[in-house]
Amino acid sequence: MDIRIGLGYDLHRFGPGRGLRLGGVEIPFPLGLAGHSDADCLIHAVMDALLGAAGEGDIGRLFPDTDPAYKDARSTALLASVMERLKKAGLEVIHVDSVIVTEKPAVAPHVPAMKRVLCPLLGVAPDRLGIKGKTNEGVGAIGRGEAIACWATALLRKKG
Ligand code: MG
């Protein structure tokens, strides 16, 4: 079996003036995340894990933040285009795991909704997508509530 593994990481600062979108889900919170696209930190980490496993570079190269086409872009649409690339390369997702590191808001209540958005896009059953919330125990910029960071791993299989 031809198996590939990828690792993705992303961080976005909190900022005013937009909603908080994580894992394709709008989360009620006073602050959103600053960024060129919709700043969905979890989907960005997942895409980099997928692209790393596929040997297809990273989202900075595919969707440059200097390109007006990606201003406020929905990360779910970017993920769909990454999945299209994987399909063309004959790759399918076996499993994705991820961690959202943030002091607030609590992640766990939103995991089922995130899975409902992400599993169909990734082409996996709900038990093949892990989404876990962790705090940073008050340490550093994340601990002070200035940013959210996400980590993701992806396991892919080459078909045929
Ligand atoms: Mg990002």
GROMACS .gro file of N, CA and C and ligand atoms in nm:
model
  481
    1MET      N    1   0.084  -0.121   0.000
    1MET     CA    2   0.000   0.000   0.000
    1MET      C    3   0.087   0.126   0.000
    2ASP      N    4   0.051   0.221  -0.081
    2ASP     CA    5   0.125   0.348  -0.090
    2ASP      C    6   0.059   0.450   0.002
    3ILE      N    7   0.121   0.471   0.119
    3ILE     CA    8   0.063   0.556   0.224
    3ILE      C    9   0.149   0.682   0.238
    4ARG      N   10   0.084   0.798   0.252
    4ARG     CA   11   0.155   0.925   0.270
    4ARG      C   12   0.106   0.992   0.398
    5ILE      N   13   0.197   1.062   0.466
    5ILE     CA   14   0.156   1.137   0.586
    5ILE      C   15   0.194   1.283   0.571
    6GLY      N   16   0.110   1.372   0.622
    6GLY     CA   17   0.138   1.516   0.615
    6GLY      C   18   0.108   1.583   0.748
    7LEU      N   19   0.178   1.694   0.771
    7LEU     CA   20   0.162   1.773   0.893
    7LEU      C   21   0.131   1.917   0.855
    8GLY      N   22   0.034   1.977   0.920
    8GLY     CA   23   0.000   2.117   0.894
    8GLY      C   24  -0.010   2.197   1.022
    9TYR      N   25   0.026   2.325   1.012
    9TYR     CA   26   0.018   2.415   1.128
    9TYR      C   27  -0.028   2.551   1.079
   10ASP      N   28  -0.107   2.620   1.161
   10ASP     CA   29  -0.144   2.757   1.126
   10ASP      C   30  -0.176   2.834   1.253
   11LEU      N   31  -0.158   2.964   1.246
   11LEU     CA   32  -0.191   3.051   1.359
   11LEU      C   33  -0.251   3.180   1.305
   12HIS      N   34  -0.359   3.226   1.368
   12HIS     CA   35  -0.416   3.357   1.334
   12HIS      C   36  -0.441   3.436   1.461
   13ARG      N   37  -0.414   3.567   1.453
   13ARG     CA   38  -0.444   3.658   1.563
   13ARG      C   39  -0.594   3.685   1.569
   14PHE      N   40  -0.644   3.702   1.691
   14PHE     CA   41  -0.781   3.752   1.706
   14PHE      C   42  -0.786   3.897   1.661
   15GLY      N   43  -0.899   3.936   1.605
   15GLY     CA   44  -0.918   4.076   1.566
   15GLY      C   45  -1.066   4.108   1.563
   16PRO      N   46  -1.098   4.236   1.573
   16PRO     CA   47  -1.239   4.276   1.573
   16PRO      C   48  -1.295   4.281   1.432
   17GLY      N   49  -1.426   4.294   1.420
   17GLY     CA   50  -1.487   4.329   1.292
   17GLY      C   51  -1.523   4.213   1.203
   18ARG      N   52  -1.506   4.091   1.248
   18ARG     CA   53  -1.554   3.977   1.169
   18ARG      C   54  -1.589   3.861   1.261
   19GLY      N   55  -1.670   3.772   1.209
   19GLY     CA   56  -1.712   3.656   1.289
   19GLY      C   57  -1.599   3.555   1.301
   20LEU      N   58  -1.609   3.470   1.403
   20LEU     CA   59  -1.509   3.364   1.422
   20LEU      C   60  -1.555   3.240   1.347
   21ARG      N   61  -1.473   3.199   1.250
   21ARG     CA   62  -1.505   3.081   1.171
   21ARG      C   63  -1.395   2.978   1.193
   22LEU      N   64  -1.434   2.859   1.238
   22LEU     CA   65  -1.338   2.752   1.264
   22LEU      C   66  -1.397   2.621   1.214
   23GLY      N   67  -1.321   2.548   1.136
   23GLY     CA   68  -1.373   2.422   1.083
   23GLY      C   69  -1.497   2.441   0.999
   24GLY      N   70  -1.508   2.558   0.935
   24GLY     CA   71  -1.622   2.586   0.848
   24GLY      C   72  -1.748   2.626   0.923
   25VAL      N   73  -1.735   2.644   1.056
   25VAL     CA   74  -1.852   2.673   1.139
   25VAL      C   75  -1.839   2.813   1.201
   26GLU      N   76  -1.946   2.888   1.197
   26GLU     CA   77  -1.952   3.020   1.259
   26GLU      C   78  -1.972   3.000   1.410
   27ILE      N   79  -1.877   3.050   1.491
   27ILE     CA   80  -1.882   3.029   1.636
   27ILE      C   81  -1.910   3.162   1.705
   28PRO      N   82  -2.014   3.166   1.789
   28PRO     CA   83  -2.045   3.291   1.859
   28PRO      C   84  -1.931   3.330   1.954
   29PHE      N   85  -1.868   3.447   1.928
   29PHE     CA   86  -1.755   3.495   2.008
   29PHE      C   87  -1.736   3.642   1.974
   30PRO      N   88  -1.694   3.723   2.071
   30PRO     CA   89  -1.682   3.868   2.044
   30PRO      C   90  -1.577   3.903   1.940
   31LEU      N   91  -1.478   3.816   1.919
   31LEU     CA   92  -1.370   3.845   1.823
   31LEU      C   93  -1.365   3.740   1.715
   32GLY      N   94  -1.320   3.782   1.595
   32GLY     CA   95  -1.292   3.686   1.488
   32GLY      C   96  -1.141   3.672   1.473
   33LEU      N   97  -1.097   3.612   1.364
   33LEU     CA   98  -0.954   3.597   1.337
   33LEU      C   99  -0.916   3.685   1.219
   34ALA      N  100  -0.803   3.755   1.233
   34ALA     CA  101  -0.754   3.841   1.126
   34ALA      C  102  -0.688   3.755   1.019
   35GLY      N  103  -0.706   3.794   0.893
   35GLY     CA  104  -0.642   3.719   0.785
   35GLY      C  105  -0.696   3.765   0.651
   36HIS      N  106  -0.627   3.724   0.545
   36HIS     CA  107  -0.665   3.765   0.410
   36HIS      C  108  -0.792   3.691   0.364
   37SER      N  109  -0.794   3.559   0.389
   37SER     CA  110  -0.914   3.480   0.357
   37SER      C  111  -1.008   3.491   0.478
   38ASP      N  112  -1.097   3.393   0.499
   38ASP     CA  113  -1.184   3.398   0.616
   38ASP      C  114  -1.110   3.359   0.744
   39ALA      N  115  -0.979   3.329   0.731
   39ALA     CA  116  -0.889   3.305   0.845
   39ALA      C  117  -0.928   3.181   0.926
   40ASP      N  118  -0.986   3.082   0.861
   40ASP     CA  119  -1.026   2.959   0.929
   40ASP      C  120  -0.901   2.875   0.955
   41CYS      N  121  -0.847   2.898   1.073
   41CYS     CA  122  -0.718   2.841   1.113
   41CYS      C  123  -0.717   2.687   1.102
   42LEU      N  124  -0.826   2.623   1.143
   42LEU     CA  125  -0.831   2.476   1.141
   42LEU      C  126  -0.825   2.424   0.997
   43ILE      N  127  -0.907   2.482   0.910
   43ILE     CA  128  -0.906   2.434   0.771
   43ILE      C  129  -0.770   2.462   0.706
   44HIS      N  130  -0.707   2.573   0.741
   44HIS     CA  131  -0.574   2.603   0.684
   44HIS      C  132  -0.472   2.497   0.726
   45ALA      N  133  -0.474   2.458   0.853
   45ALA     CA  134  -0.381   2.354   0.899
   45ALA      C  135  -0.412   2.220   0.831
   46VAL      N  136  -0.540   2.188   0.815
   46VAL     CA  137  -0.580   2.062   0.750
   46VAL      C  138  -0.534   2.062   0.604
   47MET      N  139  -0.552   2.176   0.535
   47MET     CA  140  -0.509   2.182   0.394
   47MET      C  141  -0.359   2.163   0.382
   48ASP      N  142  -0.281   2.224   0.472
   48ASP     CA  143  -0.136   2.207   0.464
   48ASP      C  144  -0.094   2.063   0.494
   49ALA      N  145  -0.167   1.996   0.584
   49ALA     CA  146  -0.138   1.855   0.610
   49ALA      C  147  -0.166   1.771   0.484
   50LEU      N  148  -0.279   1.799   0.418
   50LEU     CA  149  -0.316   1.725   0.296
   50LEU      C  150  -0.214   1.750   0.185
   51LEU      N  151  -0.177   1.878   0.167
   51LEU     CA  152  -0.085   1.913   0.059
   51LEU      C  153   0.054   1.857   0.088
   52GLY      N  154   0.094   1.857   0.216
   52GLY     CA  155   0.224   1.799   0.253
   52GLY      C  156   0.228   1.651   0.220
   53ALA      N  157   0.120   1.581   0.253
   53ALA     CA  158   0.114   1.437   0.226
   53ALA      C  159   0.113   1.409   0.076
   54ALA      N  160   0.055   1.502   0.000
   54ALA     CA  161   0.044   1.484  -0.145
   54ALA      C  162   0.170   1.531  -0.218
   55GLY      N  163   0.262   1.595  -0.146
   55GLY     CA  164   0.381   1.650  -0.210
   55GLY      C  165   0.347   1.764  -0.304
   56GLU      N  166   0.244   1.842  -0.265
   56GLU     CA  167   0.193   1.950  -0.353
   56GLU      C  168   0.214   2.088  -0.293
   57GLY      N  169   0.317   2.104  -0.209
   57GLY     CA  170   0.350   2.236  -0.158
   57GLY      C  171   0.265   2.275  -0.038
   58ASP      N  172   0.219   2.401  -0.035
   58ASP     CA  173   0.142   2.449   0.079
   58ASP      C  174   0.041   2.554   0.033
   59ILE      N  175  -0.047   2.596   0.126
   59ILE     CA  176  -0.154   2.689   0.087
   59ILE      C  177  -0.101   2.828   0.054
   60GLY      N  178   0.014   2.866   0.113
   60GLY     CA  179   0.074   2.996   0.081
   60GLY      C  180   0.110   3.004  -0.066
   61ARG      N  181   0.151   2.890  -0.123
   61ARG     CA  182   0.189   2.886  -0.265
   61ARG      C  183   0.065   2.876  -0.354
   62LEU      N  184  -0.033   2.797  -0.307
   62LEU     CA  185  -0.153   2.774  -0.389
   62LEU      C  186  -0.249   2.892  -0.387
   63PHE      N  187  -0.265   2.952  -0.268
   63PHE     CA  188  -0.362   3.061  -0.251
   63PHE      C  189  -0.291   3.181  -0.188
   64PRO      N  190  -0.203   3.250  -0.263
   64PRO     CA  191  -0.122   3.357  -0.202
   64PRO      C  192  -0.207   3.470  -0.145
   65ASP      N  193  -0.165   3.522  -0.027
   65ASP     CA  194  -0.244   3.629   0.036
   65ASP      C  195  -0.222   3.764  -0.033
   66THR      N  196  -0.143   3.764  -0.140
   66THR     CA  197  -0.127   3.885  -0.222
   66THR      C  198  -0.229   3.885  -0.337
   67ASP      N  199  -0.302   3.771  -0.353
   67ASP     CA  200  -0.396   3.758  -0.463
   67ASP      C  201  -0.536   3.802  -0.418
   68PRO      N  202  -0.591   3.909  -0.481
   68PRO     CA  203  -0.723   3.958  -0.440
   68PRO      C  204  -0.833   3.852  -0.454
   69ALA      N  205  -0.810   3.751  -0.536
   69ALA     CA  206  -0.909   3.644  -0.555
   69ALA      C  207  -0.939   3.574  -0.423
   70TYR      N  208  -0.841   3.576  -0.329
   70TYR     CA  209  -0.859   3.502  -0.204
   70TYR      C  210  -0.895   3.592  -0.087
   71LYS      N  211  -0.924   3.721  -0.116
   71LYS     CA  212  -0.968   3.813  -0.010
   71LYS      C  213  -1.102   3.763   0.043
   72ASP      N  214  -1.107   3.739   0.175
   72ASP     CA  215  -1.226   3.688   0.244
   72ASP      C  216  -1.275   3.554   0.188
   73ALA      N  217  -1.187   3.481   0.119
   73ALA     CA  218  -1.227   3.354   0.058
   73ALA      C  219  -1.274   3.256   0.164
   74ARG      N  220  -1.379   3.182   0.132
   74ARG     CA  221  -1.426   3.076   0.220
   74ARG      C  222  -1.325   2.961   0.218
   75SER      N  223  -1.274   2.924   0.335
   75SER     CA  224  -1.175   2.817   0.341
   75SER      C  225  -1.234   2.683   0.301
   76THR      N  226  -1.367   2.667   0.318
   76THR     CA  227  -1.429   2.542   0.273
   76THR      C  228  -1.415   2.528   0.120
   77ALA      N  229  -1.424   2.641   0.048
   77ALA     CA  230  -1.408   2.636  -0.099
   77ALA      C  231  -1.262   2.605  -0.134
   78LEU      N  232  -1.168   2.660  -0.057
   78LEU     CA  233  -1.026   2.631  -0.081
   78LEU      C  234  -0.997   2.483  -0.054
   79LEU      N  235  -1.060   2.429   0.052
   79LEU     CA  236  -1.041   2.287   0.084
   79LEU      C  237  -1.097   2.200  -0.029
   80ALA      N  238  -1.212   2.240  -0.084
   80ALA     CA  239  -1.270   2.164  -0.195
   80ALA      C  240  -1.172   2.162  -0.312
   81SER      N  241  -1.102   2.272  -0.336
   81SER     CA  242  -1.009   2.276  -0.448
   81SER      C  243  -0.884   2.193  -0.418
   82VAL      N  244  -0.841   2.189  -0.291
   82VAL     CA  245  -0.730   2.100  -0.253
   82VAL      C  246  -0.770   1.954  -0.274
   83MET      N  247  -0.894   1.919  -0.235
   83MET     CA  248  -0.941   1.781  -0.252
   83MET      C  249  -0.947   1.742  -0.400
   84GLU      N  250  -0.979   1.840  -0.485
   84GLU     CA  251  -0.982   1.817  -0.630
   84GLU      C  252  -0.841   1.780  -0.680
   85ARG      N  253  -0.739   1.850  -0.628
   85ARG     CA  254  -0.600   1.821  -0.664
   85ARG      C  255  -0.561   1.679  -0.621
   86LEU      N  256  -0.603   1.642  -0.499
   86LEU     CA  257  -0.571   1.508  -0.447
   86LEU      C  258  -0.635   1.401  -0.536
   87LYS      N  259  -0.761   1.426  -0.572
   87LYS     CA  260  -0.834   1.331  -0.656
   87LYS      C  261  -0.761   1.311  -0.789
   88LYS      N  262  -0.718   1.422  -0.848
   88LYS     CA  263  -0.644   1.414  -0.976
   88LYS      C  264  -0.516   1.335  -0.961
   89ALA      N  265  -0.454   1.344  -0.843
   89ALA     CA  266  -0.329   1.271  -0.817
   89ALA      C  267  -0.355   1.127  -0.772
   90GLY      N  268  -0.483   1.086  -0.767
   90GLY     CA  269  -0.517   0.948  -0.729
   90GLY      C  270  -0.503   0.922  -0.580
   91LEU      N  271  -0.514   1.030  -0.501
   91LEU     CA  272  -0.497   1.015  -0.356
   91LEU      C  273  -0.631   1.027  -0.285
   92GLU      N  274  -0.651   0.943  -0.181
   92GLU     CA  275  -0.771   0.956  -0.098
   92GLU      C  276  -0.732   0.963   0.049
   93VAL      N  277  -0.817   1.026   0.127
   93VAL     CA  278  -0.788   1.047   0.269
   93VAL      C  279  -0.826   0.922   0.347
   94ILE      N  280  -0.731   0.874   0.428
   94ILE     CA  281  -0.761   0.765   0.522
   94ILE      C  282  -0.807   0.823   0.655
   95HIS      N  283  -0.734   0.924   0.704
   95HIS     CA  284  -0.764   0.980   0.836
   95HIS      C  285  -0.701   1.118   0.849
   96VAL      N  286  -0.771   1.207   0.918
   96VAL     CA  287  -0.716   1.339   0.953
   96VAL      C  288  -0.734   1.357   1.103
   97ASP      N  289  -0.630   1.405   1.170
   97ASP     CA  290  -0.643   1.438   1.312
   97ASP      C  291  -0.599   1.583   1.330
   98SER      N  292  -0.654   1.651   1.429
   98SER     CA  293  -0.621   1.793   1.446
   98SER      C  294  -0.637   1.837   1.591
   99VAL      N  295  -0.568   1.945   1.623
   99VAL     CA  296  -0.578   2.010   1.755
   99VAL      C  297  -0.599   2.159   1.733
  100ILE      N  298  -0.696   2.215   1.802
  100ILE     CA  299  -0.717   2.360   1.803
  100ILE      C  300  -0.669   2.411   1.938
  101VAL      N  301  -0.567   2.499   1.937
  101VAL     CA  302  -0.512   2.549   2.063
  101VAL      C  303  -0.563   2.691   2.086
  102THR      N  304  -0.646   2.708   2.187
  102THR     CA  305  -0.705   2.838   2.218
  102THR      C  306  -0.754   2.840   2.363
  103GLU      N  307  -0.743   2.956   2.428
  103GLU     CA  308  -0.796   2.967   2.565
  103GLU      C  309  -0.948   2.969   2.561
  104LYS      N  310  -1.002   3.046   2.466
  104LYS     CA  311  -1.145   3.063   2.448
  104LYS      C  312  -1.171   3.080   2.300
  105PRO      N  313  -1.285   3.045   2.247
  105PRO     CA  314  -1.396   2.978   2.315
  105PRO      C  315  -1.370   2.829   2.329
  106ALA      N  316  -1.455   2.761   2.406
  106ALA     CA  317  -1.446   2.615   2.418
  106ALA      C  318  -1.476   2.554   2.281
  107VAL      N  319  -1.394   2.458   2.241
  107VAL     CA  320  -1.404   2.398   2.108
  107VAL      C  321  -1.504   2.282   2.106
  108ALA      N  322  -1.504   2.201   2.212
  108ALA     CA  323  -1.577   2.073   2.213
  108ALA      C  324  -1.724   2.086   2.168
  109PRO      N  325  -1.799   2.189   2.215
  109PRO     CA  326  -1.941   2.194   2.175
  109PRO      C  327  -1.962   2.210   2.025
  110HIS      N  328  -1.857   2.254   1.953
  110HIS     CA  329  -1.871   2.282   1.810
  110HIS      C  330  -1.815   2.171   1.720
  111VAL      N  331  -1.755   2.069   1.783
  111VAL     CA  332  -1.692   1.962   1.704
  111VAL      C  333  -1.793   1.888   1.614
  112PRO      N  334  -1.912   1.850   1.666
  112PRO     CA  335  -2.007   1.780   1.577
  112PRO      C  336  -2.042   1.862   1.452
  113ALA      N  337  -2.063   1.994   1.469
  113ALA     CA  338  -2.095   2.079   1.353
  113ALA      C  339  -1.976   2.087   1.257
  114MET      N  340  -1.856   2.095   1.310
  114MET     CA  341  -1.736   2.099   1.224
  114MET      C  342  -1.725   1.970   1.143
  115LYS      N  343  -1.752   1.857   1.209
  115LYS     CA  344  -1.745   1.728   1.138
  115LYS      C  345  -1.849   1.721   1.027
  116ARG      N  346  -1.968   1.779   1.054
  116ARG     CA  347  -2.073   1.775   0.950
  116ARG      C  348  -2.030   1.854   0.826
  117VAL      N  349  -1.949   1.958   0.846
  117VAL     CA  350  -1.900   2.037   0.732
  117VAL      C  351  -1.780   1.967   0.666
  118LEU      N  352  -1.685   1.921   0.749
  118LEU     CA  353  -1.556   1.878   0.695
  118LEU      C  354  -1.554   1.734   0.643
  119CYS      N  355  -1.627   1.642   0.709
  119CYS     CA  356  -1.621   1.501   0.666
  119CYS      C  357  -1.663   1.482   0.520
  120PRO      N  358  -1.776   1.544   0.475
  120PRO     CA  359  -1.812   1.527   0.334
  120PRO      C  360  -1.706   1.585   0.240
  121LEU      N  361  -1.645   1.697   0.279
  121LEU     CA  362  -1.541   1.757   0.194
  121LEU      C  363  -1.419   1.666   0.185
  122LEU      N  364  -1.382   1.604   0.297
  122LEU     CA  365  -1.264   1.518   0.300
  122LEU      C  366  -1.295   1.379   0.246
  123GLY      N  367  -1.423   1.346   0.237
  123GLY     CA  368  -1.462   1.213   0.189
  123GLY      C  369  -1.436   1.105   0.292
  124VAL      N  370  -1.453   1.138   0.421
  124VAL     CA  371  -1.430   1.040   0.527
  124VAL      C  372  -1.551   1.031   0.620
  125ALA      N  373  -1.562   0.918   0.690
  125ALA     CA  374  -1.665   0.901   0.793
  125ALA      C  375  -1.623   0.982   0.916
  126PRO      N  376  -1.722   1.016   1.002
  126PRO     CA  377  -1.690   1.100   1.119
  126PRO      C  378  -1.581   1.043   1.211
  127ASP      N  379  -1.568   0.909   1.214
  127ASP     CA  380  -1.464   0.852   1.302
  127ASP      C  381  -1.325   0.858   1.239
  128ARG      N  382  -1.315   0.917   1.119
  128ARG     CA  383  -1.184   0.933   1.054
  128ARG      C  384  -1.139   1.079   1.050
  129LEU      N  385  -1.205   1.161   1.131
  129LEU     CA  386  -1.162   1.300   1.149
  129LEU      C  387  -1.158   1.331   1.298
  130GLY      N  388  -1.039   1.361   1.349
  130GLY     CA  389  -1.025   1.401   1.489
  130GLY      C  390  -1.016   1.552   1.499
  131ILE      N  391  -1.092   1.611   1.591
  131ILE     CA  392  -1.082   1.755   1.619
  131ILE      C  393  -1.083   1.769   1.771
  132LYS      N  394  -0.972   1.820   1.825
  132LYS     CA  395  -0.961   1.829   1.971
  132LYS      C  396  -0.926   1.972   2.011
  133GLY      N  397  -0.985   2.021   2.117
  133GLY     CA  398  -0.953   2.153   2.168
  133GLY      C  399  -0.856   2.142   2.285
  134LYS      N  400  -0.757   2.232   2.289
  134LYS     CA  401  -0.665   2.239   2.403
  134LYS      C  402  -0.647   2.386   2.439
  135THR      N  403  -0.632   2.416   2.567
  135THR     CA  404  -0.589   2.552   2.603
  135THR      C  405  -0.436   2.552   2.606
  136ASN      N  406  -0.378   2.673   2.617
  136ASN     CA  407  -0.232   2.682   2.629
  136ASN      C  408  -0.193   2.709   2.774
  137GLU      N  409  -0.285   2.677   2.866
  137GLU     CA  410  -0.259   2.692   3.009
  137GLU      C  411  -0.215   2.833   3.047
  138GLY      N  412  -0.269   2.931   2.972
  138GLY     CA  413  -0.238   3.071   3.004
  138GLY      C  414  -0.100   3.117   2.962
  139VAL      N  415  -0.025   3.033   2.891
  139VAL     CA  416   0.113   3.066   2.856
  139VAL      C  417   0.122   3.131   2.718
  140GLY      N  418   0.200   3.237   2.708
  140GLY     CA  419   0.233   3.298   2.579
  140GLY      C  420   0.116   3.370   2.516
  141ALA      N  421   0.130   3.402   2.388
  141ALA     CA  422   0.030   3.481   2.315
  141ALA      C  423  -0.105   3.409   2.309
  142ILE      N  424  -0.102   3.278   2.290
  142ILE     CA  425  -0.228   3.202   2.285
  142ILE      C  426  -0.291   3.201   2.424
  143GLY      N  427  -0.208   3.186   2.524
  143GLY     CA  428  -0.255   3.187   2.663
  143GLY      C  429  -0.318   3.319   2.702
  144ARG      N  430  -0.269   3.428   2.644
  144ARG     CA  431  -0.326   3.561   2.672
  144ARG      C  432  -0.449   3.588   2.586
  145GLY      N  433  -0.489   3.493   2.505
  145GLY     CA  434  -0.609   3.508   2.423
  145GLY      C  435  -0.588   3.597   2.303
  146GLU      N  436  -0.463   3.604   2.253
  146GLU     CA  437  -0.433   3.691   2.138
  146GLU      C  438  -0.445   3.617   2.005
  147ALA      N  439  -0.444   3.485   2.009
  147ALA     CA  440  -0.439   3.408   1.883
  147ALA      C  441  -0.492   3.267   1.904
  148ILE      N  442  -0.522   3.204   1.791
  148ILE     CA  443  -0.555   3.061   1.788
  148ILE      C  444  -0.453   2.992   1.699
  149ALA      N  445  -0.404   2.877   1.744
  149ALA     CA  446  -0.316   2.796   1.659
  149ALA      C  447  -0.381   2.660   1.635
  150CYS      N  448  -0.356   2.602   1.520
  150CYS     CA  449  -0.409   2.469   1.488
  150CYS      C  450  -0.300   2.382   1.429
  151TRP      N  451  -0.306   2.256   1.466
  151TRP     CA  452  -0.218   2.152   1.412
  151TRP      C  453  -0.305   2.046   1.347
  152ALA      N  454  -0.255   1.987   1.240
  152ALA     CA  455  -0.329   1.877   1.177
  152ALA      C  456  -0.233   1.777   1.115
  153THR      N  457  -0.272   1.651   1.118
  153THR     CA  458  -0.201   1.548   1.043
  153THR      C  459  -0.300   1.485   0.946
  154ALA      N  460  -0.247   1.440   0.833
  154ALA     CA  461  -0.333   1.373   0.735
  154ALA      C  462  -0.263   1.247   0.686
  155LEU      N  463  -0.339   1.140   0.677
  155LEU     CA  464  -0.289   1.014   0.621
  155LEU      C  465  -0.363   0.989   0.490
  156LEU      N  466  -0.286   0.975   0.383
  156LEU     CA  467  -0.346   0.954   0.251
  156LEU      C  468  -0.302   0.820   0.194
  157ARG      N  469  -0.387   0.770   0.103
  157ARG     CA  470  -0.352   0.646   0.032
  157ARG      C  471  -0.360   0.674  -0.116
  158LYS      N  472  -0.258   0.624  -0.189
  158LYS     CA  473  -0.261   0.636  -0.335
  158LYS      C  474  -0.336   0.517  -0.391
  159LYS      N  475  -0.437   0.546  -0.469
  159LYS     CA  476  -0.521   0.438  -0.523
  159LYS      C  477  -0.452   0.368  -0.639
  160GLY      N  478  -0.495   0.245  -0.664
  160GLY     CA  479  -0.447   0.172  -0.779
  160GLY      C  480  -0.319   0.108  -0.750
  161MG      MG  481  -0.398   3.075   0.779
   0.00000   0.00000   0.00000
